Structure formats: structure tokens, C-alpha cells
Amino acid sequence: MPFTKEEFELIKTLTDIDGISGYEKEVARFLKEEYLGLGCSLIFDNLGGLFALKKSNNPNAFNVMIDAHMDEVGFLVGEIKDDGKIHLLPVGGLYPEKIINAPLRLRNSKGDIFKGYFETNDKKDELIFVSDFKDKKSIFSAGINYGDVVTFDTSIKQIGENRYLSKAYDDRYGLALGIEILKHFKDKELPFNLYV
């Protein structure tokens, strides 16, 4: 069944947020606002995870948890070369031969975004961000540094009646489902404590 306009906008917003493993703060910030807006309590874990709690009035309530992950695969800036190419460190399971020429976006520590594409060498042992930079100096002048985050630059697209394509779709779809479940139960009393 196709998404409603509201559901599509929620998934688009979630998939557009960059959040590779270890850098999920923007995703958590969005979820925090959504959960609070739905009248839920918040629980944080020591790994940066965030849970909404809709508590039951039943003193003997059992617990139900619906879980999804916030992170996505991506890269970190690993080495900046004299020729203006940026060598990347993978974060998550990536297959270089399957993502040649994929559009990428690099976000520096100030939040500036730079567009480029993915390239590798014949041995597939170098992962490279290619953009318009001419040399190392121009990269540093743009405020780009080691450890900056690089993600895929693909906004959600509908590719069939019930098919969608996007970066981070698997995990962010799960988060959207959790929000939709909380919306459904917002004004209902539950016999269990619901953790999302």
C-alpha cells in the first residue's frame, strides 16, 4: 500500500538526516522532538540510543519493545591527498565495486556540505571521494578535516507503485514505523508499557 503524504514526508525527513554509526546525534535530536510531541517519556542509553516510553496505568503491566536502529553506513575522511582527492575510511559493511560513481556528500564540522562521488582503484583497496578540489590546500581552506563524515547523497524516490529507493531506508523506515505506532496509541490506554 502506498504511503500517505504525511508518512512519505516523515520517511523523507528521516532518510535525509545523516547519521553514520557513531554520529547519530541529528537522528536522535529529531526523534526526541517527535517522542516528546507524542507525550512520551525519554530514556537514553550509554551508547547514544534513545527510547520513547508510553507508560501504562496498570501497576502490573508487562513491557513491550519495538526496536529499530538509527545509524547508516558511510565513511569518514581518512587521508587528504595532494591531488585534491580525499581517501575515505568505511563505516559499516560496504561493497566498493557496487557503489562506483555513487553520489556522496561530505559534511565538515561547521555543517557545510560538499558534493562529490565515489571512486576506487582497480584493487578496490582505496575508497576515494572525488569533488572539485584541486589540491590539499583547497580542501583544508574549505574547512574539511580528518574525521569529517561522508554519506550517500540520495534523497528518497518512488520507483514503483509500492517501491522506494533511498539511503538509510532500512533503519529509518523502522524508526518511522515506531513513530506511527506511537501516534496510533497516543490517546489510548495500554495494558502494557510500550518502549519504542
JSON list of C-alpha atoms in Angstrom, two decimals:
[
{"chain": "A", "resi": 1, "resn": "MET", "atom": "CA", "xyz": [0.00, 0.00, 0.00]},
{"chain": "A", "resi": 2, "resn": "PRO", "atom": "CA", "xyz": [1.45, 3.43, -0.90]},
{"chain": "A", "resi": 3, "resn": "PHE", "atom": "CA", "xyz": [2.37, 5.89, 1.83]},
{"chain": "A", "resi": 4, "resn": "THR", "atom": "CA", "xyz": [0.11, 8.76, 2.73]},
{"chain": "A", "resi": 5, "resn": "LYS", "atom": "CA", "xyz": [1.63, 12.19, 2.07]},
{"chain": "A", "resi": 6, "resn": "GLU", "atom": "CA", "xyz": [2.34, 12.59, 5.80]},
{"chain": "A", "resi": 7, "resn": "GLU", "atom": "CA", "xyz": [4.02, 9.16, 6.04]},
{"chain": "A", "resi": 8, "resn": "PHE", "atom": "CA", "xyz": [6.15, 9.87, 2.98]},
{"chain": "A", "resi": 9, "resn": "GLU", "atom": "CA", "xyz": [7.27, 13.24, 4.41]},
{"chain": "A", "resi": 10, "resn": "LEU", "atom": "CA", "xyz": [8.23, 11.55, 7.71]},
{"chain": "A", "resi": 11, "resn": "ILE", "atom": "CA", "xyz": [10.33, 8.91, 5.93]},
{"chain": "A", "resi": 12, "resn": "LYS", "atom": "CA", "xyz": [11.88, 11.53, 3.65]},
{"chain": "A", "resi": 13, "resn": "THR", "atom": "CA", "xyz": [12.86, 13.66, 6.64]},
{"chain": "A", "resi": 14, "resn": "LEU", "atom": "CA", "xyz": [14.36, 10.66, 8.44]},
{"chain": "A", "resi": 15, "resn": "THR", "atom": "CA", "xyz": [16.31, 9.34, 5.44]},
{"chain": "A", "resi": 16, "resn": "ASP", "atom": "CA", "xyz": [17.68, 12.80, 4.60]},
{"chain": "A", "resi": 17, "resn": "ILE", "atom": "CA", "xyz": [19.32, 13.10, 8.03]},
{"chain": "A", "resi": 18, "resn": "ASP", "atom": "CA", "xyz": [22.97, 11.99, 8.03]},
{"chain": "A", "resi": 19, "resn": "GLY", "atom": "CA", "xyz": [23.78, 9.55, 10.82]},
{"chain": "A", "resi": 20, "resn": "ILE", "atom": "CA", "xyz": [26.56, 7.04, 10.23]},
{"chain": "A", "resi": 21, "resn": "SER", "atom": "CA", "xyz": [27.49, 4.74, 13.12]},
{"chain": "A", "resi": 22, "resn": "GLY", "atom": "CA", "xyz": [28.84, 6.80, 16.00]},
{"chain": "A", "resi": 23, "resn": "TYR", "atom": "CA", "xyz": [27.42, 10.06, 14.57]},
{"chain": "A", "resi": 24, "resn": "GLU", "atom": "CA", "xyz": [23.67, 9.65, 15.09]},
{"chain": "A", "resi": 25, "resn": "LYS", "atom": "CA", "xyz": [23.05, 12.82, 17.16]},
{"chain": "A", "resi": 26, "resn": "GLU", "atom": "CA", "xyz": [20.94, 14.54, 14.50]},
{"chain": "A", "resi": 27, "resn": "VAL", "atom": "CA", "xyz": [18.71, 11.48, 14.16]},
{"chain": "A", "resi": 28, "resn": "ALA", "atom": "CA", "xyz": [18.33, 11.31, 17.96]},
{"chain": "A", "resi": 29, "resn": "ARG", "atom": "CA", "xyz": [17.51, 15.04, 18.08]},
{"chain": "A", "resi": 30, "resn": "PHE", "atom": "CA", "xyz": [14.71, 14.55, 15.56]},
{"chain": "A", "resi": 31, "resn": "LEU", "atom": "CA", "xyz": [13.33, 11.52, 17.40]},
{"chain": "A", "resi": 32, "resn": "LYS", "atom": "CA", "xyz": [13.44, 13.35, 20.73]},
{"chain": "A", "resi": 33, "resn": "GLU", "atom": "CA", "xyz": [11.17, 16.10, 19.38]},
{"chain": "A", "resi": 34, "resn": "GLU", "atom": "CA", "xyz": [8.78, 13.58, 17.84]},
{"chain": "A", "resi": 35, "resn": "TYR", "atom": "CA", "xyz": [8.59, 11.45, 21.01]},
{"chain": "A", "resi": 36, "resn": "LEU", "atom": "CA", "xyz": [8.05, 14.45, 23.29]},
{"chain": "A", "resi": 37, "resn": "GLY", "atom": "CA", "xyz": [5.37, 15.76, 20.92]},
{"chain": "A", "resi": 38, "resn": "LEU", "atom": "CA", "xyz": [3.54, 12.45, 21.32]},
{"chain": "A", "resi": 39, "resn": "GLY", "atom": "CA", "xyz": [3.57, 12.75, 25.12]},
{"chain": "A", "resi": 40, "resn": "CYS", "atom": "CA", "xyz": [6.19, 10.06, 25.73]},
{"chain": "A", "resi": 41, "resn": "SER", "atom": "CA", "xyz": [8.93, 9.89, 28.34]},
{"chain": "A", "resi": 42, "resn": "LEU", "atom": "CA", "xyz": [12.51, 9.60, 27.09]},
{"chain": "A", "resi": 43, "resn": "ILE", "atom": "CA", "xyz": [15.13, 7.02, 28.02]},
{"chain": "A", "resi": 44, "resn": "PHE", "atom": "CA", "xyz": [18.74, 7.36, 26.87]},
{"chain": "A", "resi": 45, "resn": "ASP", "atom": "CA", "xyz": [21.30, 4.55, 26.93]},
{"chain": "A", "resi": 46, "resn": "ASN", "atom": "CA", "xyz": [25.08, 4.86, 27.25]},
{"chain": "A", "resi": 47, "resn": "LEU", "atom": "CA", "xyz": [25.62, 4.27, 23.52]},
{"chain": "A", "resi": 48, "resn": "GLY", "atom": "CA", "xyz": [23.56, 7.25, 22.32]},
{"chain": "A", "resi": 49, "resn": "GLY", "atom": "CA", "xyz": [20.37, 5.25, 21.86]},
{"chain": "A", "resi": 50, "resn": "LEU", "atom": "CA", "xyz": [17.03, 6.87, 22.55]},
{"chain": "A", "resi": 51, "resn": "PHE", "atom": "CA", "xyz": [13.75, 5.22, 23.53]},
{"chain": "A", "resi": 52, "resn": "ALA", "atom": "CA", "xyz": [10.25, 6.60, 23.90]},
{"chain": "A", "resi": 53, "resn": "LEU", "atom": "CA", "xyz": [8.17, 5.21, 26.75]},
{"chain": "A", "resi": 54, "resn": "LYS", "atom": "CA", "xyz": [4.37, 5.24, 26.80]},
{"chain": "A", "resi": 55, "resn": "LYS", "atom": "CA", "xyz": [3.71, 4.05, 30.34]},
{"chain": "A", "resi": 56, "resn": "SER", "atom": "CA", "xyz": [0.62, 2.08, 31.27]},
{"chain": "A", "resi": 57, "resn": "ASN", "atom": "CA", "xyz": [-1.52, 2.95, 34.29]},
{"chain": "A", "resi": 58, "resn": "ASN", "atom": "CA", "xyz": [-1.65, -0.76, 35.08]},
{"chain": "A", "resi": 59, "resn": "PRO", "atom": "CA", "xyz": [0.70, -1.39, 38.05]},
{"chain": "A", "resi": 60, "resn": "ASN", "atom": "CA", "xyz": [1.26, -4.99, 36.84]},
{"chain": "A", "resi": 61, "resn": "ALA", "atom": "CA", "xyz": [1.89, -4.01, 33.22]},
{"chain": "A", "resi": 62, "resn": "PHE", "atom": "CA", "xyz": [4.36, -6.06, 31.24]},
{"chain": "A", "resi": 63, "resn": "ASN", "atom": "CA", "xyz": [6.78, -4.43, 28.82]},
{"chain": "A", "resi": 64, "resn": "VAL", "atom": "CA", "xyz": [6.65, -4.43, 25.02]},
{"chain": "A", "resi": 65, "resn": "MET", "atom": "CA", "xyz": [9.54, -3.05, 22.97]},
{"chain": "A", "resi": 66, "resn": "ILE", "atom": "CA", "xyz": [9.62, -2.11, 19.29]},
{"chain": "A", "resi": 67, "resn": "ASP", "atom": "CA", "xyz": [13.19, -1.50, 18.19]},
{"chain": "A", "resi": 68, "resn": "ALA", "atom": "CA", "xyz": [14.95, -0.03, 15.16]},
{"chain": "A", "resi": 69, "resn": "HIS", "atom": "CA", "xyz": [18.45, 1.34, 14.66]},
{"chain": "A", "resi": 70, "resn": "MET", "atom": "CA", "xyz": [19.38, 4.94, 13.86]},
{"chain": "A", "resi": 71, "resn": "ASP", "atom": "CA", "xyz": [22.70, 4.55, 12.10]},
{"chain": "A", "resi": 72, "resn": "GLU", "atom": "CA", "xyz": [23.59, 4.09, 8.46]},
{"chain": "A", "resi": 73, "resn": "VAL", "atom": "CA", "xyz": [26.68, 3.06, 6.52]},
{"chain": "A", "resi": 74, "resn": "GLY", "atom": "CA", "xyz": [29.03, 5.75, 5.29]},
{"chain": "A", "resi": 75, "resn": "PHE", "atom": "CA", "xyz": [32.59, 7.00, 5.52]},
{"chain": "A", "resi": 76, "resn": "LEU", "atom": "CA", "xyz": [35.00, 9.20, 7.44]},
{"chain": "A", "resi": 77, "resn": "VAL", "atom": "CA", "xyz": [37.67, 11.40, 5.87]},
{"chain": "A", "resi": 78, "resn": "GLY", "atom": "CA", "xyz": [40.84, 9.38, 6.37]},
{"chain": "A", "resi": 79, "resn": "GLU", "atom": "CA", "xyz": [43.54, 10.98, 4.23]},
{"chain": "A", "resi": 80, "resn": "ILE", "atom": "CA", "xyz": [43.69, 14.17, 2.20]},
{"chain": "A", "resi": 81, "resn": "LYS", "atom": "CA", "xyz": [45.88, 13.85, -0.90]},
{"chain": "A", "resi": 82, "resn": "ASP", "atom": "CA", "xyz": [47.96, 16.47, -2.72]},
{"chain": "A", "resi": 83, "resn": "ASP", "atom": "CA", "xyz": [45.88, 15.95, -5.90]},
{"chain": "A", "resi": 84, "resn": "GLY", "atom": "CA", "xyz": [42.63, 17.06, -4.19]},
{"chain": "A", "resi": 85, "resn": "LYS", "atom": "CA", "xyz": [41.23, 13.58, -3.68]},
{"chain": "A", "resi": 86, "resn": "ILE", "atom": "CA", "xyz": [40.04, 12.50, -0.26]},
{"chain": "A", "resi": 87, "resn": "HIS", "atom": "CA", "xyz": [40.64, 8.94, 0.85]},
{"chain": "A", "resi": 88, "resn": "LEU", "atom": "CA", "xyz": [37.83, 7.51, 2.94]},
{"chain": "A", "resi": 89, "resn": "LEU", "atom": "CA", "xyz": [37.53, 5.08, 5.81]},
{"chain": "A", "resi": 90, "resn": "PRO", "atom": "CA", "xyz": [34.42, 2.86, 5.60]},
{"chain": "A", "resi": 91, "resn": "VAL", "atom": "CA", "xyz": [31.93, 2.82, 8.45]},
{"chain": "A", "resi": 92, "resn": "GLY", "atom": "CA", "xyz": [29.71, -0.25, 8.16]},
{"chain": "A", "resi": 93, "resn": "GLY", "atom": "CA", "xyz": [29.53, -3.00, 5.56]},
{"chain": "A", "resi": 94, "resn": "LEU", "atom": "CA", "xyz": [30.19, -1.54, 2.12]},
{"chain": "A", "resi": 95, "resn": "TYR", "atom": "CA", "xyz": [30.99, -3.19, -1.19]},
{"chain": "A", "resi": 96, "resn": "PRO", "atom": "CA", "xyz": [33.15, -0.77, -3.22]},
{"chain": "A", "resi": 97, "resn": "GLU", "atom": "CA", "xyz": [32.51, -2.49, -6.55]},
{"chain": "A", "resi": 98, "resn": "LYS", "atom": "CA", "xyz": [28.76, -1.90, -6.13]},
{"chain": "A", "resi": 99, "resn": "ILE", "atom": "CA", "xyz": [28.93, 1.82, -5.39]},
{"chain": "A", "resi": 100, "resn": "ILE", "atom": "CA", "xyz": [31.30, 3.17, -8.07]},
{"chain": "A", "resi": 101, "resn": "ASN", "atom": "CA", "xyz": [30.26, 6.71, -9.07]},
{"chain": "A", "resi": 102, "resn": "ALA", "atom": "CA", "xyz": [27.63, 6.84, -6.31]},
{"chain": "A", "resi": 103, "resn": "PRO", "atom": "CA", "xyz": [26.86, 10.43, -5.31]},
{"chain": "A", "resi": 104, "resn": "LEU", "atom": "CA", "xyz": [28.29, 11.40, -1.93]},
{"chain": "A", "resi": 105, "resn": "ARG", "atom": "CA", "xyz": [28.08, 14.38, 0.38]},
{"chain": "A", "resi": 106, "resn": "LEU", "atom": "CA", "xyz": [30.75, 15.41, 2.83]},
{"chain": "A", "resi": 107, "resn": "ARG", "atom": "CA", "xyz": [29.79, 17.48, 5.89]},
{"chain": "A", "resi": 108, "resn": "ASN", "atom": "CA", "xyz": [32.54, 19.38, 7.69]},
{"chain": "A", "resi": 109, "resn": "SER", "atom": "CA", "xyz": [32.48, 20.25, 11.41]},
{"chain": "A", "resi": 110, "resn": "LYS", "atom": "CA", "xyz": [30.79, 23.60, 10.65]},
{"chain": "A", "resi": 111, "resn": "GLY", "atom": "CA", "xyz": [27.93, 21.85, 8.83]},
{"chain": "A", "resi": 112, "resn": "ASP", "atom": "CA", "xyz": [28.99, 22.91, 5.32]},
{"chain": "A", "resi": 113, "resn": "ILE", "atom": "CA", "xyz": [28.15, 20.29, 2.68]},
{"chain": "A", "resi": 114, "resn": "PHE", "atom": "CA", "xyz": [30.34, 19.37, -0.29]},
{"chain": "A", "resi": 115, "resn": "LYS", "atom": "CA", "xyz": [29.09, 17.14, -3.11]},
{"chain": "A", "resi": 116, "resn": "GLY", "atom": "CA", "xyz": [31.20, 14.54, -4.84]},
{"chain": "A", "resi": 117, "resn": "TYR", "atom": "CA", "xyz": [31.17, 10.94, -5.97]},
{"chain": "A", "resi": 118, "resn": "PHE", "atom": "CA", "xyz": [32.70, 7.60, -5.01]},
{"chain": "A", "resi": 119, "resn": "GLU", "atom": "CA", "xyz": [35.69, 6.16, -6.81]},
{"chain": "A", "resi": 120, "resn": "THR", "atom": "CA", "xyz": [38.11, 3.33, -6.08]},
{"chain": "A", "resi": 121, "resn": "ASN", "atom": "CA", "xyz": [41.22, 1.82, -7.65]},
{"chain": "A", "resi": 122, "resn": "ASP", "atom": "CA", "xyz": [41.47, -1.47, -9.56]},
{"chain": "A", "resi": 123, "resn": "LYS", "atom": "CA", "xyz": [42.30, -3.42, -6.40]},
{"chain": "A", "resi": 124, "resn": "LYS", "atom": "CA", "xyz": [39.31, -1.88, -4.57]},
{"chain": "A", "resi": 125, "resn": "ASP", "atom": "CA", "xyz": [41.62, -1.13, -1.63]},
{"chain": "A", "resi": 126, "resn": "GLU", "atom": "CA", "xyz": [41.30, 2.66, -1.84]},
{"chain": "A", "resi": 127, "resn": "LEU", "atom": "CA", "xyz": [37.99, 4.41, -1.25]},
{"chain": "A", "resi": 128, "resn": "ILE", "atom": "CA", "xyz": [38.05, 7.92, -2.68]},
{"chain": "A", "resi": 129, "resn": "PHE", "atom": "CA", "xyz": [35.78, 10.99, -2.51]},
{"chain": "A", "resi": 130, "resn": "VAL", "atom": "CA", "xyz": [36.20, 12.96, -5.74]},
{"chain": "A", "resi": 131, "resn": "SER", "atom": "CA", "xyz": [34.99, 16.56, -5.98]},
{"chain": "A", "resi": 132, "resn": "ASP", "atom": "CA", "xyz": [36.14, 19.87, -7.50]},
{"chain": "A", "resi": 133, "resn": "PHE", "atom": "CA", "xyz": [39.10, 20.34, -5.16]},
{"chain": "A", "resi": 134, "resn": "LYS", "atom": "CA", "xyz": [42.37, 20.91, -6.99]},
{"chain": "A", "resi": 135, "resn": "ASP", "atom": "CA", "xyz": [44.80, 20.24, -4.14]},
{"chain": "A", "resi": 136, "resn": "LYS", "atom": "CA", "xyz": [45.22, 19.63, -0.42]},
{"chain": "A", "resi": 137, "resn": "LYS", "atom": "CA", "xyz": [45.31, 23.35, 0.39]},
{"chain": "A", "resi": 138, "resn": "SER", "atom": "CA", "xyz": [41.89, 23.98, -1.19]},
{"chain": "A", "resi": 139, "resn": "ILE", "atom": "CA", "xyz": [40.42, 21.12, 0.88]},
{"chain": "A", "resi": 140, "resn": "PHE", "atom": "CA", "xyz": [41.74, 22.49, 4.17]},
{"chain": "A", "resi": 141, "resn": "SER", "atom": "CA", "xyz": [40.67, 26.02, 3.16]},
{"chain": "A", "resi": 142, "resn": "ALA", "atom": "CA", "xyz": [37.11, 24.72, 2.77]},
{"chain": "A", "resi": 143, "resn": "GLY", "atom": "CA", "xyz": [37.17, 23.63, 6.42]},
{"chain": "A", "resi": 144, "resn": "ILE", "atom": "CA", "xyz": [37.38, 19.92, 5.63]},
{"chain": "A", "resi": 145, "resn": "ASN", "atom": "CA", "xyz": [39.45, 17.84, 8.01]},
{"chain": "A", "resi": 146, "resn": "TYR", "atom": "CA", "xyz": [40.25, 14.29, 9.04]},
{"chain": "A", "resi": 147, "resn": "GLY", "atom": "CA", "xyz": [37.28, 12.52, 10.59]},
{"chain": "A", "resi": 148, "resn": "ASP", "atom": "CA", "xyz": [34.59, 14.54, 8.79]},
{"chain": "A", "resi": 149, "resn": "VAL", "atom": "CA", "xyz": [31.52, 12.49, 7.86]},
{"chain": "A", "resi": 150, "resn": "VAL", "atom": "CA", "xyz": [30.66, 11.37, 4.32]},
{"chain": "A", "resi": 151, "resn": "THR", "atom": "CA", "xyz": [27.30, 9.82, 3.42]},
{"chain": "A", "resi": 152, "resn": "PHE", "atom": "CA", "xyz": [25.49, 8.85, 0.26]},
{"chain": "A", "resi": 153, "resn": "ASP", "atom": "CA", "xyz": [23.69, 11.76, -1.38]},
{"chain": "A", "resi": 154, "resn": "THR", "atom": "CA", "xyz": [20.42, 10.14, -2.39]},
{"chain": "A", "resi": 155, "resn": "SER", "atom": "CA", "xyz": [17.07, 11.53, -1.35]},
{"chain": "A", "resi": 156, "resn": "ILE", "atom": "CA", "xyz": [14.09, 9.16, -1.36]},
{"chain": "A", "resi": 157, "resn": "LYS", "atom": "CA", "xyz": [12.48, 8.40, -4.70]},
{"chain": "A", "resi": 158, "resn": "GLN", "atom": "CA", "xyz": [9.44, 6.35, -5.59]},
{"chain": "A", "resi": 159, "resn": "ILE", "atom": "CA", "xyz": [10.48, 3.75, -8.18]},
{"chain": "A", "resi": 160, "resn": "GLY", "atom": "CA", "xyz": [7.24, 1.79, -8.47]},
{"chain": "A", "resi": 161, "resn": "GLU", "atom": "CA", "xyz": [3.75, 1.67, -7.04]},
{"chain": "A", "resi": 162, "resn": "ASN", "atom": "CA", "xyz": [4.98, 0.40, -3.67]},
{"chain": "A", "resi": 163, "resn": "ARG", "atom": "CA", "xyz": [8.74, 0.68, -4.08]},
{"chain": "A", "resi": 164, "resn": "TYR", "atom": "CA", "xyz": [11.07, 3.36, -2.80]},
{"chain": "A", "resi": 165, "resn": "LEU", "atom": "CA", "xyz": [14.80, 3.93, -3.05]},
{"chain": "A", "resi": 166, "resn": "SER", "atom": "CA", "xyz": [16.89, 5.92, -0.59]},
{"chain": "A", "resi": 167, "resn": "LYS", "atom": "CA", "xyz": [19.98, 5.92, 1.56]},
{"chain": "A", "resi": 168, "resn": "ALA", "atom": "CA", "xyz": [19.42, 4.63, 5.11]},
{"chain": "A", "resi": 169, "resn": "TYR", "atom": "CA", "xyz": [15.99, 3.32, 4.14]},
{"chain": "A", "resi": 170, "resn": "ASP", "atom": "CA", "xyz": [16.01, 0.10, 6.16]},
{"chain": "A", "resi": 171, "resn": "ASP", "atom": "CA", "xyz": [16.77, 1.66, 9.52]},
{"chain": "A", "resi": 172, "resn": "ARG", "atom": "CA", "xyz": [14.87, 4.94, 9.07]},
{"chain": "A", "resi": 173, "resn": "TYR", "atom": "CA", "xyz": [11.77, 3.08, 7.85]},
{"chain": "A", "resi": 174, "resn": "GLY", "atom": "CA", "xyz": [11.85, 1.19, 11.16]},
{"chain": "A", "resi": 175, "resn": "LEU", "atom": "CA", "xyz": [12.07, 4.49, 13.05]},
{"chain": "A", "resi": 176, "resn": "ALA", "atom": "CA", "xyz": [9.13, 5.88, 11.07]},
{"chain": "A", "resi": 177, "resn": "LEU", "atom": "CA", "xyz": [7.08, 2.78, 11.92]},
{"chain": "A", "resi": 178, "resn": "GLY", "atom": "CA", "xyz": [7.84, 3.33, 15.60]},
{"chain": "A", "resi": 179, "resn": "ILE", "atom": "CA", "xyz": [6.62, 6.94, 15.37]},
{"chain": "A", "resi": 180, "resn": "GLU", "atom": "CA", "xyz": [3.46, 5.83, 13.53]},
{"chain": "A", "resi": 181, "resn": "ILE", "atom": "CA", "xyz": [2.75, 3.21, 16.23]},
{"chain": "A", "resi": 182, "resn": "LEU", "atom": "CA", "xyz": [3.13, 5.86, 18.94]},
{"chain": "A", "resi": 183, "resn": "LYS", "atom": "CA", "xyz": [0.77, 8.16, 17.01]},
{"chain": "A", "resi": 184, "resn": "HIS", "atom": "CA", "xyz": [-1.79, 5.35, 16.76]},
{"chain": "A", "resi": 185, "resn": "PHE", "atom": "CA", "xyz": [-1.70, 4.72, 20.53]},
{"chain": "A", "resi": 186, "resn": "LYS", "atom": "CA", "xyz": [-1.29, 8.37, 21.58]},
{"chain": "A", "resi": 187, "resn": "ASP", "atom": "CA", "xyz": [-4.72, 8.79, 23.16]},
{"chain": "A", "resi": 188, "resn": "LYS", "atom": "CA", "xyz": [-5.29, 5.16, 24.10]},
{"chain": "A", "resi": 189, "resn": "GLU", "atom": "CA", "xyz": [-4.68, 3.48, 27.45]},
{"chain": "A", "resi": 190, "resn": "LEU", "atom": "CA", "xyz": [-2.48, 0.42, 27.05]},
{"chain": "A", "resi": 191, "resn": "PRO", "atom": "CA", "xyz": [-2.34, -2.66, 29.31]},
{"chain": "A", "resi": 192, "resn": "PHE", "atom": "CA", "xyz": [1.46, -2.74, 28.82]},
{"chain": "A", "resi": 193, "resn": "ASN", "atom": "CA", "xyz": [4.37, -0.31, 28.91]},
{"chain": "A", "resi": 194, "resn": "LEU", "atom": "CA", "xyz": [5.34, 0.47, 25.33]},
{"chain": "A", "resi": 195, "resn": "TYR", "atom": "CA", "xyz": [9.01, 1.16, 24.59]},
{"chain": "A", "resi": 196, "resn": "VAL", "atom": "CA", "xyz": [9.90, 2.39, 21.08]}
]
